[in-house]
């Protein structure tokens, strides 16, 4: 089915409390999508973030981000008061998240809510459903607090190596902290499930991301060291990254530990299957981030200072895809097939049958050779104006070379006074790709101030927020008219 939607992460919604949440603005945005004739909404990973604030570097491949829990909903439940919420500083820029304020104030406020919480059957059902990942995660978070926020690689040896006696001892010592983190995850998932149910009631599907690698300092690596290429002291032997490419001339050294794919294949990729099944309870479509790493991945020696020192190694390929299709065959996927691509990566993407991504930000090289030109799309594809890692459409068209601008205008048959960003957006909507997704920044015509992330540049990203009232009825009508005209 031809459909279209909008990419907007939860954090980017307007809110009086410093960051977008699963509250009133989230429900209002679903209404905006409905009024605009859209059928889907894409979000970034929902996991708890740490240093750098990237949703792609989460302490859990399964858990939810406490910052996204809506405070007004907790107040309506009698767990917080309006005065307690208003007394705290949430930042002074309505267009940017103040992560420092989140770090200082959000969890202490949630602890007040926890002190008033009475467990009931819904809570116990959640613990039973999530227990396969939740228990390791809540102990991990309690231990991090106990050891002053240090990464698990610096904890005492007995608990770092998960000695059974140490696990039991700390489980008893930190039981109250663990209960708090169980409560936080319960509140997150109850709010998310309610929001998703509302989206479904309005005819909106949710697309979500699965990052390929968890970071070293995560509950996943600490609890499952045998699934990663670590030495006897649980230190990475190889680190993840990508070679020099469009995004970064020096390459990107992500630093995440790399899977022991042979070990994973031996048990049928059981950890991955559990992860994808859980993700499938949250989203209607799952986008596999860095899909090319499944065909072959860039491995950098752990002590290296540059991603350029890496080498290509074979990934799990068809064996992984076969396992996912066997155990999660009814789910809907998107393959994020961007980056350094080879015939082997294209072949694996074709083998999956999953739609790949066509990004208009890469389309208009003056020689006309780009595979991202709309006339080259197959139907089984998802077209984007850009992703969270790209410049906004307005910024990109401003920074095009004169040759690129001339080529783009000729290709799109635009007059001298026609808007180039609008022309590119219309071309994506009209393309033969079955699904078209546009970042909200591009519908709003925003420039560099609204860029979500620049890969490889460290801190200072993931902060953009939409102003209250920006997603108004006039914009919804404009989107609906173009959507209908293009048969979506």
Short mmCIF file of C-alpha atoms in Angstrom, two decimals:
data_model
loop_
_atom_site.label_atom_id
_atom_site.label_comp_id
_atom_site.label_asym_id
_atom_site.label_seq_id
_atom_site.Cartn_x
_atom_site.Cartn_y
_atom_site.Cartn_z
CA UNK A 1 0.00 0.00 0.00
CA UNK A 2 1.30 3.46 -0.90
CA UNK A 3 1.54 5.46 2.28
CA UNK A 4 3.46 8.31 3.84
CA UNK A 5 4.44 9.43 7.29
CA UNK A 6 6.59 11.76 9.35
CA UNK A 7 9.82 11.16 11.25
CA UNK A 8 9.76 12.91 14.64
CA UNK A 9 11.35 11.50 17.77
CA UNK A 10 9.50 11.71 21.09
CA UNK A 11 12.15 14.03 22.57
CA UNK A 12 11.43 16.61 19.84
CA UNK A 13 7.81 17.17 20.85
CA UNK A 14 6.96 20.42 22.66
CA UNK A 15 6.60 20.17 26.42
CA UNK A 16 6.78 22.53 29.42
CA UNK A 17 9.16 20.09 31.12
CA UNK A 18 12.26 20.37 28.97
CA UNK A 19 11.86 17.36 26.70
CA UNK A 20 9.16 15.74 24.61
CA UNK A 21 7.25 13.00 26.38
CA UNK A 22 4.38 10.55 25.93
CA UNK A 23 1.84 13.09 27.13
CA UNK A 24 -0.61 15.55 25.59
CA UNK A 25 1.70 16.74 22.79
CA UNK A 26 2.33 13.16 21.71
CA UNK A 27 -1.39 12.52 21.39
CA UNK A 28 -1.82 15.86 19.63
CA UNK A 29 0.83 14.89 17.09
CA UNK A 30 -1.06 11.69 16.32
CA UNK A 31 -4.10 13.88 15.59
CA UNK A 32 -1.94 16.06 13.34
CA UNK A 33 -0.79 12.99 11.39
CA UNK A 34 -4.39 11.83 11.01
CA UNK A 35 -5.55 15.26 9.84
CA UNK A 36 -2.64 15.40 7.40
CA UNK A 37 -3.63 12.12 5.76
CA UNK A 38 -0.55 10.29 7.04
CA UNK A 39 -0.47 6.61 7.94
CA UNK A 40 2.72 6.22 9.95
CA UNK A 41 5.04 7.97 12.36
CA UNK A 42 8.71 7.04 12.79
CA UNK A 43 10.61 7.45 16.05
CA UNK A 44 14.24 6.84 17.01
CA UNK A 45 15.22 4.15 19.57
CA UNK A 46 13.34 4.50 22.86
CA UNK A 47 16.02 3.14 25.20
CA UNK A 48 17.60 4.89 28.19
CA UNK A 49 20.37 7.22 27.04
CA UNK A 50 23.67 7.99 28.73
CA UNK A 51 26.82 9.93 27.88
CA UNK A 52 26.32 11.89 24.67
CA UNK A 53 22.50 11.55 24.91
CA UNK A 54 22.33 9.45 21.74
CA UNK A 55 19.35 7.09 21.48
CA UNK A 56 21.71 4.81 19.55
CA UNK A 57 23.93 4.36 22.63
CA UNK A 58 21.51 2.93 25.16
CA UNK A 59 22.12 1.14 28.45
CA UNK A 60 19.53 -1.43 27.40
CA UNK A 61 18.46 -2.92 24.07
CA UNK A 62 15.06 -3.61 25.69
CA UNK A 63 14.35 -0.86 28.24
CA UNK A 64 12.64 2.52 27.97
CA UNK A 65 14.01 6.03 28.52
CA UNK A 66 12.84 7.52 31.87
CA UNK A 67 13.06 11.03 30.37
CA UNK A 68 10.13 10.21 28.07
CA UNK A 69 7.71 9.39 30.90
CA UNK A 70 5.07 12.11 31.00
CA UNK A 71 4.93 13.92 34.34
CA UNK A 72 1.37 15.18 33.96
CA UNK A 73 0.14 11.60 33.56
CA UNK A 74 1.91 10.69 36.81
CA UNK A 75 0.24 13.68 38.47
CA UNK A 76 -3.16 12.51 37.20
CA UNK A 77 -2.43 9.14 38.81
CA UNK A 78 -1.79 10.88 42.14
CA UNK A 79 1.92 10.01 42.10
CA UNK A 80 3.16 13.61 41.77
CA UNK A 81 1.79 17.08 42.41
CA UNK A 82 1.78 19.98 39.99
CA UNK A 83 3.78 21.97 42.54
CA UNK A 84 6.53 19.33 42.70
CA UNK A 85 6.84 19.32 38.91
CA UNK A 86 6.80 23.11 38.55
CA UNK A 87 9.40 23.61 41.29
CA UNK A 88 12.20 22.14 39.17
CA UNK A 89 14.25 23.72 36.38
CA UNK A 90 13.67 22.02 33.03
CA UNK A 91 15.70 24.33 30.78
CA UNK A 92 15.02 27.74 29.29
CA UNK A 93 15.11 27.04 25.54
CA UNK A 94 11.83 25.71 24.10
CA UNK A 95 13.68 24.60 20.94
CA UNK A 96 16.35 22.47 22.64
CA UNK A 97 16.49 19.74 25.26
CA UNK A 98 18.59 20.62 28.32
CA UNK A 99 19.96 17.16 29.10
CA UNK A 100 21.81 18.52 32.12
CA UNK A 101 18.49 19.51 33.68
CA UNK A 102 17.06 16.08 32.80
CA UNK A 103 19.98 14.34 34.47
CA UNK A 104 19.72 16.44 37.63
CA UNK A 105 15.95 16.47 38.10
CA UNK A 106 14.08 13.70 36.31
CA UNK A 107 15.05 10.63 38.35
CA UNK A 108 14.78 12.35 41.75
CA UNK A 109 11.24 13.39 40.81
CA UNK A 110 10.41 9.86 39.68
CA UNK A 111 11.61 8.60 43.06
CA UNK A 112 8.91 10.72 44.68
CA UNK A 113 6.36 9.09 42.42
CA UNK A 114 7.72 5.66 43.29
CA UNK A 115 7.29 6.37 47.02
CA UNK A 116 3.53 6.77 46.41
CA UNK A 117 3.14 3.82 44.05
CA UNK A 118 1.05 0.79 45.04
CA UNK A 119 1.74 -2.32 42.91
CA UNK A 120 -1.33 -3.94 41.39
CA UNK A 121 -2.02 -6.78 38.98
CA UNK A 122 -1.03 -4.80 35.87
CA UNK A 123 2.39 -4.16 37.42
CA UNK A 124 2.90 -7.82 38.31
CA UNK A 125 1.90 -8.85 34.79
CA UNK A 126 4.49 -6.47 33.36
CA UNK A 127 7.23 -7.93 35.57
CA UNK A 128 6.36 -11.42 34.37
CA UNK A 129 6.31 -10.35 30.73
CA UNK A 130 9.55 -8.35 30.83
CA UNK A 131 11.47 -10.39 33.37
CA UNK A 132 13.75 -12.04 30.80
CA UNK A 133 15.58 -8.71 30.35
CA UNK A 134 14.28 -6.55 33.18
CA UNK A 135 16.01 -8.26 36.09
CA UNK A 136 19.49 -7.86 34.64
CA UNK A 137 18.72 -4.28 33.71
CA UNK A 138 17.41 -3.13 37.11
CA UNK A 139 20.38 -4.70 38.88
CA UNK A 140 22.72 -3.06 36.37
CA UNK A 141 21.20 0.38 37.01
CA UNK A 142 21.22 -0.09 40.78
CA UNK A 143 24.89 -1.12 40.65
CA UNK A 144 25.81 1.91 38.55
CA UNK A 145 24.25 4.17 41.17
CA UNK A 146 25.95 2.21 43.97
CA UNK A 147 29.35 2.65 42.32
CA UNK A 148 28.93 6.37 41.62
CA UNK A 149 27.95 6.07 37.98
CA UNK A 150 31.10 4.23 36.95
CA UNK A 151 30.87 1.93 33.92
CA UNK A 152 30.61 -1.77 34.79
CA UNK A 153 34.12 -2.33 33.44
CA UNK A 154 35.41 -0.47 36.56
CA UNK A 155 33.31 -2.29 39.14
CA UNK A 156 34.89 -4.71 41.64
CA UNK A 157 35.97 -7.91 39.96
CA UNK A 158 33.40 -10.22 41.56
CA UNK A 159 30.37 -8.29 40.32
CA UNK A 160 32.05 -7.18 37.10
CA UNK A 161 32.52 -10.86 36.24
CA UNK A 162 29.05 -11.75 37.60
CA UNK A 163 30.16 -14.11 40.34
CA UNK A 164 26.99 -15.87 41.57
CA UNK A 165 27.58 -15.00 45.23
CA UNK A 166 28.18 -11.37 44.32
CA UNK A 167 25.00 -11.25 42.25
CA UNK A 168 22.98 -12.59 45.20
CA UNK A 169 24.66 -10.26 47.71
CA UNK A 170 24.13 -7.10 45.67
CA UNK A 171 20.62 -8.18 44.76
CA UNK A 172 19.76 -8.13 48.46
CA UNK A 173 21.73 -4.98 49.26
CA UNK A 174 20.21 -2.98 46.39
CA UNK A 175 16.69 -4.41 46.42
CA UNK A 176 14.98 -1.04 46.98
CA UNK A 177 16.90 0.63 44.14
CA UNK A 178 15.99 -2.30 41.91
CA UNK A 179 12.32 -1.88 42.80
CA UNK A 180 12.55 1.78 41.80
CA UNK A 181 13.89 0.91 38.36
CA UNK A 182 11.20 -1.76 37.91
CA UNK A 183 8.63 0.96 38.61
CA UNK A 184 10.24 3.34 36.11
CA UNK A 185 10.16 0.73 33.36
CA UNK A 186 6.56 -0.16 34.17
CA UNK A 187 5.47 3.46 33.90
CA UNK A 188 7.35 3.89 30.64
CA UNK A 189 5.82 0.88 28.94
CA UNK A 190 2.30 1.52 30.24
CA UNK A 191 2.44 5.05 28.82
CA UNK A 192 3.94 3.84 25.53
CA UNK A 193 1.32 1.11 25.10
CA UNK A 194 -1.47 3.63 25.69
CA UNK A 195 0.02 6.05 23.15
CA UNK A 196 0.45 3.32 20.55
CA UNK A 197 -3.12 2.12 21.09
CA UNK A 198 -4.34 5.67 20.47
CA UNK A 199 -2.25 5.87 17.30
CA UNK A 200 -3.88 2.66 16.06
CA UNK A 201 -7.32 4.04 16.83
CA UNK A 202 -6.52 6.97 14.53
CA UNK A 203 -5.14 4.77 11.74
CA UNK A 204 -1.48 5.54 12.47
CA UNK A 205 1.26 2.89 12.57
CA UNK A 206 4.51 3.34 14.48
CA UNK A 207 7.95 2.68 12.94
CA UNK A 208 10.84 2.19 15.37
CA UNK A 209 14.57 1.61 15.21
CA UNK A 210 16.79 -1.27 16.35
CA UNK A 211 20.43 -0.13 16.63
CA UNK A 212 22.82 -2.87 15.50
CA UNK A 213 25.22 -2.71 18.47
CA UNK A 214 24.68 -1.97 22.17
CA UNK A 215 27.43 0.07 23.88
CA UNK A 216 29.99 -1.60 26.14
CA UNK A 217 28.51 0.09 29.23
CA UNK A 218 25.12 -1.56 28.91
CA UNK A 219 23.17 -4.20 30.77
CA UNK A 220 23.22 -6.29 27.59
CA UNK A 221 27.00 -6.62 27.37
CA UNK A 222 27.47 -6.99 31.14
CA UNK A 223 24.84 -9.73 31.34
CA UNK A 224 25.84 -11.52 28.10
CA UNK A 225 29.63 -11.19 27.74
CA UNK A 226 29.85 -14.53 25.94
CA UNK A 227 27.98 -13.03 22.98
CA UNK A 228 30.65 -10.38 22.32
CA UNK A 229 34.29 -10.38 21.29
CA UNK A 230 35.77 -9.64 24.73
CA UNK A 231 38.99 -10.85 26.39
CA UNK A 232 39.22 -12.78 29.67
CA UNK A 233 38.88 -9.50 31.60
CA UNK A 234 35.72 -8.58 29.65
CA UNK A 235 37.46 -5.85 27.67
CA UNK A 236 36.69 -5.45 23.95
CA UNK A 237 39.12 -6.97 21.50
CA UNK A 238 37.52 -5.19 18.56
CA UNK A 239 35.36 -2.08 18.41
CA UNK A 240 32.67 -1.12 15.93
CA UNK A 241 32.66 1.74 13.47
CA UNK A 242 32.53 2.59 9.80
CA UNK A 243 35.26 3.54 7.32
CA UNK A 244 35.42 7.00 5.74
CA UNK A 245 32.15 7.77 3.93
CA UNK A 246 29.71 10.54 3.00
CA UNK A 247 28.99 11.35 6.65
CA UNK A 248 32.58 11.42 7.92
CA UNK A 249 35.78 11.70 5.84
CA UNK A 250 37.75 10.19 8.73
CA UNK A 251 35.29 7.38 9.35
CA UNK A 252 33.46 6.87 12.63
CA UNK A 253 34.83 5.01 15.64
CA UNK A 254 31.71 4.07 17.58
CA UNK A 255 33.54 1.98 20.15
CA UNK A 256 30.75 -0.54 20.71
CA UNK A 257 31.94 -4.12 21.25
CA UNK A 258 31.37 -6.47 18.33
CA UNK A 259 29.24 -9.60 18.47
CA UNK A 260 30.69 -13.07 18.46
CA UNK A 261 28.51 -13.98 15.50
CA UNK A 262 29.64 -17.63 15.44
CA UNK A 263 28.56 -18.05 19.06
CA UNK A 264 25.26 -16.35 18.31
CA UNK A 265 24.60 -18.53 15.28
CA UNK A 266 25.25 -21.66 17.36
CA UNK A 267 22.15 -20.98 19.49
CA UNK A 268 20.00 -19.74 16.62
CA UNK A 269 20.64 -16.05 17.37
CA UNK A 270 18.47 -16.47 20.47
CA UNK A 271 19.37 -13.09 22.03
CA UNK A 272 18.55 -11.29 18.79
CA UNK A 273 15.28 -13.15 18.38
CA UNK A 274 14.22 -12.16 21.91
CA UNK A 275 15.20 -8.59 21.17
CA UNK A 276 13.31 -8.38 17.90
CA UNK A 277 10.21 -10.04 19.36
CA UNK A 278 10.19 -7.53 22.22
CA UNK A 279 10.67 -4.66 19.78
CA UNK A 280 7.75 -6.03 17.78
CA UNK A 281 5.50 -5.50 20.79
CA UNK A 282 6.38 -1.77 20.66
CA UNK A 283 6.34 -0.98 16.94
CA UNK A 284 4.38 -1.95 13.85
CA UNK A 285 7.48 -1.78 11.62
CA UNK A 286 11.06 -2.32 12.77
CA UNK A 287 13.92 -0.56 11.01
CA UNK A 288 17.19 -2.51 11.29
CA UNK A 289 19.83 0.19 11.71
CA UNK A 290 23.21 -0.30 9.96
CA UNK A 291 21.89 -3.25 7.98
CA UNK A 292 25.11 -3.49 5.99
CA UNK A 293 26.86 -4.69 9.17
CA UNK A 294 24.94 -7.95 8.82
CA UNK A 295 26.71 -8.71 5.54
CA UNK A 296 30.15 -7.55 6.68
CA UNK A 297 31.17 -5.22 9.49
CA UNK A 298 34.01 -2.79 10.08
CA UNK A 299 36.15 -4.06 12.99
CA UNK A 300 38.65 -1.67 14.58
CA UNK A 301 41.30 -2.87 17.07
CA UNK A 302 40.09 -1.80 20.51
CA UNK A 303 43.22 0.23 21.20
CA UNK A 304 43.08 2.10 17.86
CA UNK A 305 42.61 5.86 17.80
CA UNK A 306 41.03 6.06 14.35
CA UNK A 307 38.34 4.15 12.50
CA UNK A 308 40.65 4.13 9.48
CA UNK A 309 42.67 1.37 11.21
CA UNK A 310 39.79 -1.09 10.85
CA UNK A 311 39.13 -3.98 8.52
CA UNK A 312 36.10 -5.67 6.96
CA UNK A 313 34.97 -8.96 8.45
CA UNK A 314 32.11 -11.21 7.36
CA UNK A 315 28.79 -10.79 9.20
CA UNK A 316 26.13 -13.42 9.83
CA UNK A 317 24.40 -12.75 6.51
CA UNK A 318 21.70 -15.12 5.35
CA UNK A 319 21.88 -17.29 8.46
CA UNK A 320 20.72 -14.31 10.55
CA UNK A 321 18.01 -13.36 8.09
CA UNK A 322 16.75 -16.94 7.95
CA UNK A 323 16.53 -17.10 11.76
CA UNK A 324 14.60 -13.82 11.92
CA UNK A 325 12.21 -14.92 9.19
CA UNK A 326 11.67 -18.27 10.88
CA UNK A 327 10.96 -16.87 14.34
CA UNK A 328 9.63 -13.37 13.56
CA UNK A 329 8.21 -13.94 10.10
CA UNK A 330 4.98 -12.01 10.60
CA UNK A 331 6.79 -8.77 11.45
CA UNK A 332 7.35 -5.85 9.08
CA UNK A 333 10.93 -4.62 8.57
CA UNK A 334 12.92 -1.85 6.88
CA UNK A 335 16.60 -2.38 6.04
CA UNK A 336 18.70 0.73 6.69
CA UNK A 337 20.96 -0.07 3.73
CA UNK A 338 23.06 3.13 3.76
CA UNK A 339 26.78 3.70 4.05
CA UNK A 340 29.56 1.89 2.16
CA UNK A 341 27.57 -0.52 0.02
CA UNK A 342 28.79 -3.41 -2.12
CA UNK A 343 27.10 -5.88 -4.47
CA UNK A 344 27.08 -8.35 -1.57
CA UNK A 345 25.10 -5.92 0.62
CA UNK A 346 22.60 -5.28 -2.17
CA UNK A 347 22.25 -9.04 -2.67
CA UNK A 348 21.55 -9.62 1.04
CA UNK A 349 18.95 -6.84 1.08
CA UNK A 350 17.24 -8.37 -1.94
CA UNK A 351 17.34 -11.78 -0.24
CA UNK A 352 15.50 -10.43 2.80
CA UNK A 353 12.67 -8.99 0.75
CA UNK A 354 12.71 -6.05 3.16
CA UNK A 355 12.45 -2.58 1.63
CA UNK A 356 15.63 -0.55 1.60
CA UNK A 357 16.02 3.21 2.02
CA UNK A 358 16.23 5.84 -0.71
CA UNK A 359 17.46 9.17 0.63
CA UNK A 360 16.92 12.26 -1.50
CA UNK A 361 19.78 14.00 0.33
CA UNK A 362 22.08 11.77 -1.73
CA UNK A 363 20.25 11.99 -5.06
CA UNK A 364 21.40 14.97 -7.06
CA UNK A 365 25.00 14.44 -8.09
CA UNK A 366 25.42 16.41 -11.34
CA UNK A 367 26.45 13.38 -13.39
CA UNK A 368 23.10 11.71 -12.71
CA UNK A 369 24.75 8.52 -11.45
CA UNK A 370 23.19 8.43 -7.97
CA UNK A 371 21.02 5.37 -7.25
CA UNK A 372 18.86 7.67 -5.09
CA UNK A 373 17.33 9.58 -8.00
CA UNK A 374 13.55 9.03 -7.80
CA UNK A 375 13.30 7.61 -11.34
CA UNK A 376 15.50 4.68 -10.23
CA UNK A 377 13.36 3.55 -7.29
CA UNK A 378 11.63 0.21 -7.11
CA UNK A 379 8.26 0.00 -5.37
CA UNK A 380 9.61 -2.06 -2.47
CA UNK A 381 11.47 0.88 -0.95
CA UNK A 382 11.12 3.66 1.60
CA UNK A 383 11.93 7.15 0.35
CA UNK A 384 13.18 9.80 2.78
CA UNK A 385 14.05 13.43 2.17
CA UNK A 386 16.72 12.84 4.82
CA UNK A 387 17.33 10.97 8.06
CA UNK A 388 18.16 12.08 11.60
CA UNK A 389 21.84 12.09 10.52
CA UNK A 390 21.40 14.45 7.55
CA UNK A 391 21.17 18.19 7.17
CA UNK A 392 17.63 19.46 7.00
CA UNK A 393 16.31 19.89 3.49
CA UNK A 394 16.49 23.69 3.75
CA UNK A 395 20.11 23.62 4.92
CA UNK A 396 21.18 21.04 2.37
CA UNK A 397 19.73 22.87 -0.62
CA UNK A 398 21.42 26.07 0.58
CA UNK A 399 24.78 24.30 0.75
CA UNK A 400 24.50 22.47 -2.59
CA UNK A 401 27.13 23.32 -5.17
CA UNK A 402 25.89 25.43 -8.08
CA UNK A 403 26.20 22.35 -10.32
CA UNK A 404 24.02 20.29 -7.96
CA UNK A 405 21.40 23.01 -7.82
CA UNK A 406 21.25 23.30 -11.60
CA UNK A 407 20.97 19.53 -12.01
CA UNK A 408 18.29 19.22 -9.31
CA UNK A 409 16.20 22.03 -10.77
CA UNK A 410 16.42 20.59 -14.27
CA UNK A 411 15.61 17.08 -13.06
CA UNK A 412 12.61 18.32 -11.06
CA UNK A 413 11.50 20.68 -13.86
CA UNK A 414 11.47 23.71 -11.55
CA UNK A 415 11.28 27.30 -12.63
CA UNK A 416 13.71 29.95 -11.41
CA UNK A 417 11.38 31.11 -8.64
CA UNK A 418 10.19 27.66 -7.55
CA UNK A 419 11.32 26.44 -4.13
CA UNK A 420 13.96 23.73 -4.44
CA UNK A 421 13.19 22.17 -1.01
CA UNK A 422 9.48 22.00 -1.90
CA UNK A 423 10.31 20.45 -5.26
CA UNK A 424 12.44 17.74 -3.67
CA UNK A 425 9.77 16.99 -1.09
CA UNK A 426 7.12 16.69 -3.81
CA UNK A 427 9.38 14.35 -5.80
CA UNK A 428 9.71 12.06 -2.80
CA UNK A 429 5.99 12.03 -2.18
CA UNK A 430 5.31 11.32 -5.88
CA UNK A 431 7.99 8.64 -6.25
CA UNK A 432 7.06 5.03 -6.89
CA UNK A 433 8.46 3.93 -3.50
CA UNK A 434 5.65 2.33 -1.51
CA UNK A 435 6.41 4.43 1.57
CA UNK A 436 7.55 8.03 1.90
CA UNK A 437 8.85 9.44 5.20
CA UNK A 438 9.78 13.04 5.80
CA UNK A 439 11.41 14.50 8.93
CA UNK A 440 9.14 17.06 10.57
CA UNK A 441 11.90 19.68 10.22
CA UNK A 442 11.52 19.48 6.44
CA UNK A 443 7.76 20.01 6.51
CA UNK A 444 8.44 23.05 8.72
CA UNK A 445 11.14 24.37 6.38
CA UNK A 446 13.71 24.64 9.17
CA UNK A 447 17.45 25.14 8.70
CA UNK A 448 20.66 24.08 10.48
CA UNK A 449 19.30 25.05 13.90
CA UNK A 450 16.93 22.06 13.65
CA UNK A 451 19.46 19.40 12.65
CA UNK A 452 19.10 16.37 14.91
CA UNK A 453 22.58 14.85 14.62
CA UNK A 454 25.87 15.04 12.78
CA UNK A 455 27.57 11.62 12.87
CA UNK A 456 31.01 11.41 14.41
CA UNK A 457 30.96 14.82 16.12
CA UNK A 458 30.28 13.67 19.69
CA UNK A 459 28.26 15.75 22.13
CA UNK A 460 25.73 18.52 21.54
CA UNK A 461 23.21 16.72 19.34
CA UNK A 462 19.80 15.09 19.71
CA UNK A 463 18.47 18.32 21.23
CA UNK A 464 16.08 19.86 18.68
CA UNK A 465 12.47 20.43 19.78
CA UNK A 466 9.46 21.58 17.81
CA UNK A 467 7.82 24.75 19.08
CA UNK A 468 4.25 24.60 20.41
CA UNK A 469 1.72 25.30 17.66
CA UNK A 470 4.12 24.52 14.80
CA UNK A 471 2.12 21.45 13.76
CA UNK A 472 -1.02 23.45 13.02
CA UNK A 473 -4.15 22.85 10.95
CA UNK A 474 -2.85 24.81 7.95
CA UNK A 475 0.23 22.60 7.70
CA UNK A 476 -1.85 19.46 8.15
CA UNK A 477 -4.08 20.55 5.28
CA UNK A 478 -1.07 21.29 3.05
CA UNK A 479 0.33 17.83 3.76
CA UNK A 480 -3.03 16.14 3.15
CA UNK A 481 -3.50 17.85 -0.22
CA UNK A 482 -0.06 16.73 -1.49
CA UNK A 483 -0.53 13.25 -0.04
CA UNK A 484 -3.83 12.73 -1.85
CA UNK A 485 -2.49 14.22 -5.07
CA UNK A 486 0.33 11.65 -5.01
CA UNK A 487 -1.98 8.72 -4.30
CA UNK A 488 -0.77 7.95 -0.79
#
